[in-house]
CSV table of N, CA and C in Angstrom, one decimal:
chain,number,residue,atom,x,y,z
A,17,UNK,N,11.5,63.0,33.6
A,17,UNK,CA,12.7,62.0,33.7
A,17,UNK,C,13.7,62.9,34.3
A,18,UNK,N,14.3,62.3,35.2
A,18,UNK,CA,15.5,63.3,35.9
A,18,UNK,C,16.8,63.3,35.0
A,19,UNK,N,17.5,64.6,35.3
A,19,UNK,CA,18.5,64.6,34.5
A,19,UNK,C,19.8,63.9,35.1
A,20,UNK,N,20.7,63.7,34.4
A,20,UNK,CA,21.8,63.0,35.0
A,20,UNK,C,23.3,63.7,34.5
A,21,UNK,N,24.0,64.2,35.1
A,21,UNK,CA,25.3,65.0,35.0
A,21,UNK,C,26.4,63.9,35.1
A,22,UNK,N,27.1,63.4,34.0
A,22,UNK,CA,28.3,62.6,34.2
A,22,UNK,C,29.5,63.2,33.7
A,23,UNK,N,30.3,63.4,34.7
A,23,UNK,CA,31.7,63.9,34.4
A,23,UNK,C,32.6,62.9,34.0
A,24,UNK,N,33.3,62.8,33.0
A,24,UNK,CA,34.2,61.6,32.4
A,24,UNK,C,35.5,62.2,32.2
A,25,UNK,N,36.5,61.5,33.0
A,25,UNK,CA,37.8,62.0,32.9
A,25,UNK,C,38.6,60.8,32.4
A,26,UNK,N,39.6,61.1,31.5
A,26,UNK,CA,40.5,60.2,31.0
A,26,UNK,C,42.0,60.5,31.7
A,27,UNK,N,42.2,59.6,32.8
A,27,UNK,CA,43.4,59.8,33.4
A,27,UNK,C,44.6,58.7,33.1
A,28,UNK,N,44.3,58.1,31.9
A,28,UNK,CA,45.3,57.1,31.5
A,28,UNK,C,45.7,57.4,30.0
A,29,UNK,N,47.0,56.8,29.6
A,29,UNK,CA,47.6,57.2,28.3
A,29,UNK,C,47.7,55.5,27.5
A,30,UNK,N,47.4,54.6,28.1
A,30,UNK,CA,47.7,53.4,27.3
A,30,UNK,C,46.6,53.0,26.3
A,31,UNK,N,45.3,53.4,26.6
A,31,UNK,CA,44.4,53.2,25.6
A,31,UNK,C,43.6,54.4,25.1
A,32,UNK,N,43.5,54.5,23.7
A,32,UNK,CA,42.7,55.6,23.2
A,32,UNK,C,41.4,55.4,23.5
A,33,UNK,N,40.7,56.6,24.0
A,33,UNK,CA,39.3,56.6,24.2
A,33,UNK,C,38.5,56.6,23.1
A,34,UNK,N,37.9,55.6,22.8
A,34,UNK,CA,37.1,55.4,21.5
A,34,UNK,C,36.0,56.8,21.2
A,35,UNK,N,35.9,57.3,20.2
A,35,UNK,CA,34.7,58.2,19.9
A,35,UNK,C,33.4,57.5,20.2
A,36,UNK,N,32.7,58.6,20.7
A,36,UNK,CA,31.3,58.1,21.3
A,36,UNK,C,31.3,57.5,22.6
A,37,UNK,N,32.3,57.1,23.3
A,37,UNK,CA,32.3,56.5,24.6
A,37,UNK,C,31.7,57.5,25.6
A,38,UNK,N,32.0,58.7,25.5
A,38,UNK,CA,31.4,59.6,26.6
A,38,UNK,C,29.9,59.7,26.4
A,39,UNK,N,29.3,59.6,25.3
A,39,UNK,CA,27.8,59.6,25.2
A,39,UNK,C,27.3,58.4,25.6
A,40,UNK,N,27.8,57.2,25.2
A,40,UNK,CA,27.4,55.9,25.7
A,40,UNK,C,27.4,55.8,27.1
A,41,UNK,N,28.3,56.3,27.9
A,41,UNK,CA,28.6,56.3,29.2
A,41,UNK,C,27.0,57.2,29.9
A,42,UNK,N,27.0,58.1,29.3
A,42,UNK,CA,25.9,58.9,29.9
A,42,UNK,C,24.6,58.3,29.4
A,43,UNK,N,24.5,57.5,28.3
A,43,UNK,CA,23.2,56.9,28.1
A,43,UNK,C,23.1,55.7,29.0
A,44,UNK,N,24.1,54.9,29.5
A,44,UNK,CA,24.2,54.1,30.4
A,44,UNK,C,23.7,54.5,31.7
A,45,UNK,N,24.2,55.4,32.2
A,45,UNK,CA,23.9,56.0,33.6
A,45,UNK,C,22.4,56.6,33.5
A,46,UNK,N,21.9,57.1,32.5
A,46,UNK,CA,20.7,57.6,32.4
A,46,UNK,C,19.6,56.4,32.3
A,47,UNK,N,20.0,55.3,31.6
A,47,UNK,CA,18.9,54.0,31.4
A,47,UNK,C,18.9,53.3,32.9
A,48,UNK,N,20.0,53.5,33.6
A,48,UNK,CA,20.1,52.8,35.0
A,48,UNK,C,19.2,53.6,36.0
A,49,UNK,N,19.1,54.7,35.8
A,49,UNK,CA,18.2,55.8,36.7
A,49,UNK,C,17.0,55.6,36.2
A,50,UNK,N,16.5,55.5,35.2
A,50,UNK,CA,15.2,55.2,34.6
A,50,UNK,C,14.6,53.9,35.2
A,51,UNK,N,15.5,53.0,34.9
A,51,UNK,CA,14.9,51.6,35.2
A,51,UNK,C,14.9,51.3,36.7
A,52,UNK,N,15.5,52.1,37.3
A,52,UNK,CA,15.5,52.2,38.9
A,52,UNK,C,14.4,53.0,39.4
A,53,UNK,N,13.8,53.8,38.7
A,53,UNK,CA,12.9,54.8,39.1
A,53,UNK,C,13.4,55.8,39.9
A,54,UNK,N,14.6,56.1,39.6
A,54,UNK,CA,15.4,57.2,40.5
A,54,UNK,C,14.7,58.5,40.1
A,55,UNK,N,14.3,59.0,41.2
A,55,UNK,CA,13.4,60.3,41.0
A,55,UNK,C,13.9,61.6,41.1
A,56,UNK,N,15.3,61.7,41.2
A,56,UNK,CA,15.7,63.1,41.2
A,56,UNK,C,17.1,63.2,40.2
A,57,UNK,N,17.4,64.4,39.8
A,57,UNK,CA,18.6,64.6,39.0
A,57,UNK,C,20.0,63.9,39.9
A,58,UNK,N,20.8,63.8,39.1
A,58,UNK,CA,21.9,63.0,39.7
A,58,UNK,C,23.3,63.4,38.8
A,59,UNK,N,24.3,63.3,39.8
A,59,UNK,CA,25.7,63.6,39.3
A,59,UNK,C,26.6,62.1,39.5
A,60,UNK,N,27.4,61.9,38.6
A,60,UNK,CA,28.2,60.9,38.8
A,60,UNK,C,29.7,61.1,38.0
A,61,UNK,N,30.6,60.7,38.6
A,61,UNK,CA,31.9,60.9,38.0
A,61,UNK,C,32.5,59.5,37.6
A,62,UNK,N,33.0,59.6,36.2
A,62,UNK,CA,33.7,58.3,35.7
A,62,UNK,C,35.0,58.6,35.2
A,63,UNK,N,35.8,57.8,35.7
A,63,UNK,CA,37.4,58.0,35.3
A,63,UNK,C,37.8,56.8,34.7
A,64,UNK,N,38.7,57.0,33.6
A,64,UNK,CA,39.5,55.9,32.9
A,64,UNK,C,40.7,56.0,33.6
A,65,UNK,N,41.1,54.8,34.0
A,65,UNK,CA,42.7,54.7,34.5
A,65,UNK,C,43.3,53.5,33.9
A,66,UNK,N,44.7,53.4,34.2
A,66,UNK,CA,45.5,52.3,33.8
A,66,UNK,C,45.3,51.0,34.7
A,67,UNK,N,45.9,49.9,34.3
A,67,UNK,CA,45.9,49.0,35.3
A,67,UNK,C,46.5,49.0,36.6
A,68,UNK,N,47.6,49.7,36.4
A,68,UNK,CA,48.6,50.1,37.6
A,68,UNK,C,47.8,50.9,38.6
A,69,UNK,N,47.1,51.9,37.9
A,69,UNK,CA,46.2,52.8,38.8
A,69,UNK,C,45.0,51.9,39.5
A,70,UNK,N,44.3,51.1,38.8
A,70,UNK,CA,43.1,50.5,39.4
A,70,UNK,C,43.8,49.5,40.3
A,71,UNK,N,44.9,48.8,40.1
A,71,UNK,CA,45.4,47.8,41.0
A,71,UNK,C,45.8,48.5,42.3
A,72,UNK,N,46.4,49.7,42.3
A,72,UNK,CA,46.6,50.4,43.4
A,72,UNK,C,45.4,51.0,44.5
A,73,UNK,N,44.3,51.2,43.5
A,73,UNK,CA,43.1,51.5,44.3
A,73,UNK,C,42.4,50.3,44.8
A,74,UNK,N,42.5,49.3,44.0
A,74,UNK,CA,41.9,48.1,44.7
A,74,UNK,C,42.6,47.5,45.7
A,75,UNK,N,44.0,47.7,46.0
A,75,UNK,CA,44.8,47.3,47.1
A,75,UNK,C,44.3,48.1,48.3
A,76,UNK,N,44.2,49.5,48.2
A,76,UNK,CA,43.8,50.5,49.1
A,76,UNK,C,42.5,50.3,49.6
A,77,UNK,N,41.5,50.3,48.8
A,77,UNK,CA,40.0,50.2,49.2
A,77,UNK,C,39.5,48.7,49.2
A,78,UNK,N,40.1,47.8,48.7
A,78,UNK,CA,39.4,46.4,48.9
A,78,UNK,C,40.3,45.3,49.5
A,79,UNK,N,41.6,45.9,49.7
A,79,UNK,CA,42.7,44.8,50.3
A,79,UNK,C,42.9,43.8,49.2
A,80,UNK,N,42.7,44.0,47.7
A,80,UNK,CA,43.1,43.0,46.9
A,80,UNK,C,44.2,43.6,46.0
A,81,UNK,N,45.3,42.9,46.0
A,81,UNK,CA,46.5,43.3,45.2
A,81,UNK,C,46.4,42.9,43.9
A,82,UNK,N,45.7,43.3,43.1
A,82,UNK,CA,45.5,42.8,41.8
A,82,UNK,C,44.6,44.0,40.9
A,83,UNK,N,44.9,43.9,39.3
A,83,UNK,CA,44.2,45.0,38.6
A,83,UNK,C,42.7,44.4,38.6
A,84,UNK,N,41.8,45.2,38.6
A,84,UNK,CA,40.3,44.8,38.2
A,84,UNK,C,39.8,45.6,37.0
A,85,UNK,N,38.6,45.3,36.7
A,85,UNK,CA,37.9,46.1,35.5
A,85,UNK,C,37.4,47.3,35.9
A,86,UNK,N,36.6,47.5,36.9
A,86,UNK,CA,35.9,48.5,37.5
A,86,UNK,C,35.8,48.6,39.0
A,87,UNK,N,35.9,49.9,39.6
A,87,UNK,CA,35.6,50.1,41.0
A,87,UNK,C,34.4,51.0,41.0
A,88,UNK,N,33.8,50.7,41.9
A,88,UNK,CA,32.7,51.8,42.5
A,88,UNK,C,32.8,52.3,43.8
A,89,UNK,N,32.7,53.6,43.8
A,89,UNK,CA,32.6,54.1,45.2
A,89,UNK,C,31.4,55.1,45.6
A,90,UNK,N,30.3,54.3,46.0
A,90,UNK,CA,29.1,55.0,46.1
A,90,UNK,C,29.3,56.2,47.3
A,91,UNK,N,28.5,57.1,47.1
A,91,UNK,CA,28.4,58.1,48.2
A,91,UNK,C,27.2,58.0,49.1
A,92,UNK,N,26.1,57.5,48.6
A,92,UNK,CA,24.9,57.1,49.2
A,92,UNK,C,24.9,56.2,50.2
A,93,UNK,N,24.0,55.9,50.9
A,93,UNK,CA,23.8,54.9,51.9
A,93,UNK,C,22.2,54.7,52.1
A,94,UNK,N,21.7,53.6,51.8
A,94,UNK,CA,20.3,53.1,52.1
A,94,UNK,C,19.4,54.1,51.3
A,95,UNK,N,19.8,54.3,50.0
A,95,UNK,CA,18.9,55.5,49.3
A,95,UNK,C,18.9,56.9,49.5
A,96,UNK,N,19.9,57.2,50.5
A,96,UNK,CA,19.9,58.5,50.9
A,96,UNK,C,21.3,59.0,50.3
A,97,UNK,N,21.3,60.2,49.6
A,97,UNK,CA,22.3,60.8,48.9
A,97,UNK,C,22.7,62.2,49.4
A,98,UNK,N,23.8,62.7,49.4
A,98,UNK,CA,24.2,64.1,49.6
A,98,UNK,C,23.7,64.9,48.4
A,99,UNK,N,23.4,66.2,48.4
A,99,UNK,CA,22.9,66.9,47.5
A,99,UNK,C,24.0,68.1,47.0
A,100,UNK,N,24.3,68.2,45.8
A,100,UNK,CA,25.2,69.2,45.3
A,100,UNK,C,24.2,70.5,45.4
A,101,UNK,N,24.7,71.4,46.4
A,101,UNK,CA,23.8,72.8,46.7
A,101,UNK,C,23.8,73.6,45.5
A,102,UNK,N,24.8,73.5,44.4
A,102,UNK,CA,24.6,74.4,43.4
A,102,UNK,C,23.7,73.9,42.3
A,103,UNK,N,23.7,72.5,42.1
A,103,UNK,CA,22.8,71.8,41.0
A,103,UNK,C,21.5,71.4,41.5
A,104,UNK,N,21.5,71.1,42.9
A,104,UNK,CA,20.5,70.2,43.4
A,104,UNK,C,20.5,68.8,43.1
A,105,UNK,N,21.6,68.3,42.4
A,105,UNK,CA,21.7,67.0,42.1
A,105,UNK,C,22.1,66.0,43.3
A,106,UNK,N,21.7,64.9,43.3
A,106,UNK,CA,21.9,63.8,44.1
A,106,UNK,C,23.6,63.3,43.8
A,107,UNK,N,24.4,63.3,44.8
A,107,UNK,CA,25.7,63.0,44.5
A,107,UNK,C,25.9,61.3,44.6
A,108,UNK,N,25.8,60.7,43.5
A,108,UNK,CA,25.9,59.2,43.7
A,108,UNK,C,27.2,58.6,44.0
A,109,UNK,N,28.1,59.2,43.3
A,109,UNK,CA,29.4,58.6,43.4
A,109,UNK,C,30.4,58.6,42.3
A,110,UNK,N,31.5,57.7,42.4
A,110,UNK,CA,32.5,57.7,41.2
A,110,UNK,C,32.8,56.3,40.9
A,111,UNK,N,33.1,56.3,39.5
A,111,UNK,CA,33.3,54.9,38.8
A,111,UNK,C,34.5,55.1,38.3
A,112,UNK,N,35.4,54.0,38.4
A,112,UNK,CA,36.6,54.0,37.9
A,112,UNK,C,36.9,52.9,37.1
A,113,UNK,N,37.2,53.0,35.8
A,113,UNK,CA,37.3,51.9,34.8
A,113,UNK,C,38.6,51.9,34.3
A,114,UNK,N,39.1,50.5,34.3
A,114,UNK,CA,40.4,50.3,33.6
A,114,UNK,C,40.2,50.0,32.1
A,115,UNK,N,40.6,51.0,31.3
A,115,UNK,CA,40.3,50.9,29.8
A,115,UNK,C,41.2,49.5,29.4
A,116,UNK,N,42.5,49.4,29.9
A,116,UNK,CA,43.3,48.3,29.6
A,116,UNK,C,42.5,46.9,29.9
A,117,UNK,N,42.0,46.9,31.0
A,117,UNK,CA,41.3,45.7,31.5
A,117,UNK,C,40.1,45.5,30.5
A,118,UNK,N,39.3,46.6,30.2
A,118,UNK,CA,38.2,46.6,29.2
A,118,UNK,C,38.4,46.1,27.9
A,119,UNK,N,39.6,46.5,27.4
A,119,UNK,CA,40.0,46.0,26.1
A,119,UNK,C,40.2,44.4,26.1
A,120,UNK,N,41.1,43.9,27.3
A,120,UNK,CA,41.3,42.6,27.3
A,120,UNK,C,40.1,41.9,27.4
A,121,UNK,N,39.1,42.3,28.2
A,121,UNK,CA,37.9,41.4,28.5
A,121,UNK,C,37.1,41.5,27.1
A,122,UNK,N,37.1,42.7,26.6
A,122,UNK,CA,36.2,42.8,25.2
A,122,UNK,C,36.8,41.5,24.2
A,123,UNK,N,38.1,41.5,24.2
A,123,UNK,CA,38.7,40.5,23.3
A,123,UNK,C,38.4,39.3,23.8
A,124,UNK,N,38.5,39.0,24.9
A,124,UNK,CA,38.2,37.5,25.6
A,124,UNK,C,36.9,37.1,25.5
A,125,UNK,N,35.8,38.0,25.6
A,125,UNK,CA,34.6,37.7,25.4
A,125,UNK,C,34.0,37.8,24.0
A,126,UNK,N,34.9,38.2,23.1
A,126,UNK,CA,34.4,38.4,21.7
A,126,UNK,C,33.4,39.4,21.4
A,127,UNK,N,33.4,40.7,22.1
A,127,UNK,CA,32.6,41.6,21.8
A,127,UNK,C,33.2,43.0,21.7
A,128,UNK,N,32.7,44.0,21.5
A,128,UNK,CA,33.1,45.2,21.3
A,128,UNK,C,33.7,45.9,22.6
A,129,UNK,N,34.6,47.0,22.4
A,129,UNK,CA,35.0,47.5,23.5
A,129,UNK,C,33.9,48.4,24.1
A,130,UNK,N,32.9,48.9,23.2
A,130,UNK,CA,31.7,49.7,23.6
A,130,UNK,C,31.0,49.0,24.3
A,131,UNK,N,30.7,47.6,23.9
A,131,UNK,CA,29.8,46.9,24.8
A,131,UNK,C,30.4,46.7,26.1
A,132,UNK,N,31.6,46.2,26.3
A,132,UNK,CA,32.3,46.1,27.5
A,132,UNK,C,32.1,47.5,28.5
A,133,UNK,N,32.5,48.5,27.9
A,133,UNK,CA,32.5,49.7,28.7
A,133,UNK,C,31.0,50.0,29.0
A,134,UNK,N,30.0,49.7,28.1
A,134,UNK,CA,28.6,49.8,28.6
A,134,UNK,C,28.3,49.0,29.7
A,135,UNK,N,28.6,47.7,29.7
A,135,UNK,CA,28.5,46.8,30.7
A,135,UNK,C,29.1,47.3,32.0
A,136,UNK,N,30.5,47.5,32.1
A,136,UNK,CA,30.9,48.0,33.1
A,136,UNK,C,30.3,49.2,33.8
A,137,UNK,N,29.7,50.2,33.0
A,137,UNK,CA,29.0,51.5,33.5
A,137,UNK,C,27.8,51.0,34.0
A,138,UNK,N,26.9,50.2,33.6
A,138,UNK,CA,25.8,49.9,34.1
A,138,UNK,C,26.1,49.1,35.5
A,139,UNK,N,27.0,48.2,35.4
A,139,UNK,CA,27.3,47.5,36.6
A,139,UNK,C,27.6,48.2,37.7
A,140,UNK,N,28.4,49.3,37.6
A,140,UNK,CA,28.9,50.2,38.6
A,140,UNK,C,27.7,51.1,38.9
A,141,UNK,N,26.9,51.4,37.9
A,141,UNK,CA,25.8,52.3,38.3
A,141,UNK,C,24.9,51.6,39.4
A,142,UNK,N,24.5,50.3,39.2
A,142,UNK,CA,23.9,49.5,40.1
A,142,UNK,C,24.6,49.7,41.4
A,143,UNK,N,25.8,49.3,41.6
A,143,UNK,CA,26.5,49.5,42.7
A,143,UNK,C,26.3,51.0,43.4
A,144,UNK,N,26.3,52.1,42.6
A,144,UNK,CA,26.1,53.3,43.2
A,144,UNK,C,24.9,53.4,43.9
A,145,UNK,N,24.0,52.5,43.3
A,145,UNK,CA,22.5,52.7,43.7
A,145,UNK,C,22.0,51.7,44.8
A,146,UNK,N,23.3,50.8,45.3
A,146,UNK,CA,23.0,50.1,46.4
A,146,UNK,C,22.9,48.3,46.2
A,147,UNK,N,23.2,48.2,45.0
A,147,UNK,CA,23.1,46.6,44.5
A,147,UNK,C,24.4,46.2,45.0
A,148,UNK,N,24.6,44.9,45.4
A,148,UNK,CA,26.0,44.2,45.8
A,148,UNK,C,25.9,42.8,45.4
A,149,UNK,N,26.5,42.3,44.5
A,149,UNK,CA,26.4,40.9,44.1
A,149,UNK,C,27.2,40.1,44.7
A,150,UNK,N,28.1,40.6,45.6
A,150,UNK,CA,28.9,39.9,46.6
A,150,UNK,C,28.4,39.4,47.9
A,151,UNK,N,27.0,40.1,48.1
A,151,UNK,CA,26.4,39.4,49.5
A,151,UNK,C,25.9,38.2,49.5
A,152,UNK,N,25.1,38.0,48.3
A,152,UNK,CA,24.6,36.5,48.4
A,152,UNK,C,24.3,36.2,46.8
A,153,UNK,N,24.0,34.8,46.7
A,153,UNK,CA,23.6,34.4,45.1
A,153,UNK,C,22.5,35.0,44.9
A,154,UNK,N,21.6,35.4,45.6
A,154,UNK,CA,20.2,35.9,45.2
A,154,UNK,C,20.4,37.2,44.7
A,155,UNK,N,21.3,38.1,45.7
A,155,UNK,CA,21.6,39.4,45.0
A,155,UNK,C,22.6,39.4,43.9
A,156,UNK,N,23.2,38.4,43.5
A,156,UNK,CA,24.1,38.5,42.4
A,156,UNK,C,23.3,38.2,41.2
A,157,UNK,N,22.3,37.2,41.3
A,157,UNK,CA,21.2,37.0,40.2
A,157,UNK,C,20.4,38.3,39.9
A,158,UNK,N,20.0,39.1,40.9
A,158,UNK,CA,19.2,40.1,40.9
A,158,UNK,C,19.8,41.3,40.2
A,159,UNK,N,21.1,41.3,40.4
A,159,UNK,CA,22.0,42.2,39.8
A,159,UNK,C,22.3,42.0,38.3
A,160,UNK,N,22.5,40.7,38.3
A,160,UNK,CA,22.7,40.3,36.7
A,160,UNK,C,21.5,40.6,35.8
A,161,UNK,N,20.4,40.3,36.4
A,161,UNK,CA,19.2,40.4,35.6
A,161,UNK,C,19.0,42.0,35.3
A,162,UNK,N,19.3,42.7,36.2
A,162,UNK,CA,19.1,44.1,36.0
A,162,UNK,C,19.9,44.7,35.0
A,163,UNK,N,21.2,44.2,35.3
A,163,UNK,CA,22.2,44.6,34.1
A,163,UNK,C,21.8,44.3,32.7
A,164,UNK,N,21.2,43.0,32.6
A,164,UNK,CA,21.0,42.6,31.2
A,164,UNK,C,19.8,43.2,30.8
A,165,UNK,N,18.8,43.7,31.5
A,165,UNK,CA,17.6,44.4,31.3
A,165,UNK,C,18.0,45.7,30.7
A,166,UNK,N,18.8,46.5,31.3
A,166,UNK,CA,19.3,47.8,30.9
A,166,UNK,C,20.1,47.7,29.8
A,167,UNK,N,20.9,46.8,29.6
A,167,UNK,CA,21.7,46.6,28.4
A,167,UNK,C,21.0,46.3,27.2
A,168,UNK,N,20.1,45.6,27.3
A,168,UNK,CA,19.1,45.1,26.4
A,168,UNK,C,18.1,46.4,25.8
A,169,UNK,N,17.7,47.2,26.9
A,169,UNK,CA,17.1,48.4,26.3
A,169,UNK,C,18.0,49.4,25.6
A,170,UNK,N,19.2,49.4,25.9
A,170,UNK,CA,20.3,50.3,25.1
A,170,UNK,C,20.8,49.6,23.9
A,171,UNK,N,20.2,48.3,23.6
A,171,UNK,CA,20.6,47.7,22.5
A,171,UNK,C,22.1,47.3,22.5
A,172,UNK,N,22.7,47.0,23.7
A,172,UNK,CA,24.2,46.4,23.9
A,172,UNK,C,24.0,45.4,24.7
A,173,UNK,N,23.1,44.4,24.5
A,173,UNK,CA,23.1,43.0,25.5
A,173,UNK,C,24.1,42.2,25.0
A,174,UNK,N,23.9,40.9,25.6
A,174,UNK,CA,25.1,39.9,25.2
A,174,UNK,C,24.7,39.5,24.0
A,175,UNK,N,23.8,39.5,23.4
A,175,UNK,CA,23.3,39.1,22.0
A,175,UNK,C,23.4,40.0,21.1
A,176,UNK,N,23.7,41.3,21.5
A,176,UNK,CA,24.1,42.3,20.3
A,176,UNK,C,25.2,43.2,20.6
A,177,UNK,N,25.8,43.6,19.7
A,177,UNK,CA,27.1,44.5,20.0
A,177,UNK,C,26.4,46.2,19.9
A,178,UNK,N,27.3,47.0,20.2
A,178,UNK,CA,27.1,48.4,20.3
A,178,UNK,C,26.3,48.8,19.1
A,179,UNK,N,26.7,48.3,17.6
A,179,UNK,CA,26.0,48.5,16.5
A,179,UNK,C,24.7,47.7,16.3
A,180,UNK,N,24.3,46.8,17.2
A,180,UNK,CA,23.1,45.8,17.0
A,180,UNK,C,23.5,44.7,16.1
A,181,UNK,N,24.8,44.5,15.9
A,181,UNK,CA,25.1,43.2,15.0
A,181,UNK,C,25.3,42.0,16.0
A,182,UNK,N,24.9,40.9,15.4
A,182,UNK,CA,25.2,39.6,16.1
A,182,UNK,C,26.7,39.4,16.5
A,183,UNK,N,26.7,39.1,17.8
A,183,UNK,CA,28.2,38.7,18.2
A,183,UNK,C,28.3,37.4,18.6
A,184,UNK,N,29.5,36.9,18.5
A,184,UNK,CA,29.7,35.4,18.8
A,184,UNK,C,29.5,35.2,20.3
A,185,UNK,N,28.5,34.5,20.7
A,185,UNK,CA,28.3,34.2,22.3
A,185,UNK,C,28.8,33.1,22.7
A,186,UNK,N,29.7,32.3,22.0
A,186,UNK,CA,30.1,31.2,22.3
A,186,UNK,C,31.5,31.3,23.1
A,187,UNK,N,31.9,32.7,23.1
A,187,UNK,CA,33.3,32.9,23.7
A,187,UNK,C,33.2,32.8,25.3
């Protein structure tokens, strides 16, 4: 099984980072690589930012002047990635998560913040590996199915929270 090095940085002060989140993010990254049969060690950077910062990034890189939940910045193209010469790891890219938006969405959907951050991490990892739900309805469906498969493997699917307790799915 390939190793995954995940650098997690907290670049915001609006929301306290829950205990165990860094481990959850690493587990999510690893699970996606296993599900995708990614055959080499990999490095990923994950940053927590404020709504103001993610709005700024969204405006610069996607020309959308609004806050969003997560942005993905893939470093690879067509399955080819640069390699960190010191570690031999494939450089997959950067994930930027607004913790403010994650809290808002967790409340809106009636599940835990951990489940929301897990979903956002899996979603972004799939983007780093080349999935793009914005290209067609078929690609969107493929990506959603892959997300739910990985989240189910981790025990944080829509039907279960981070602690595997049933959640209100009517939200």
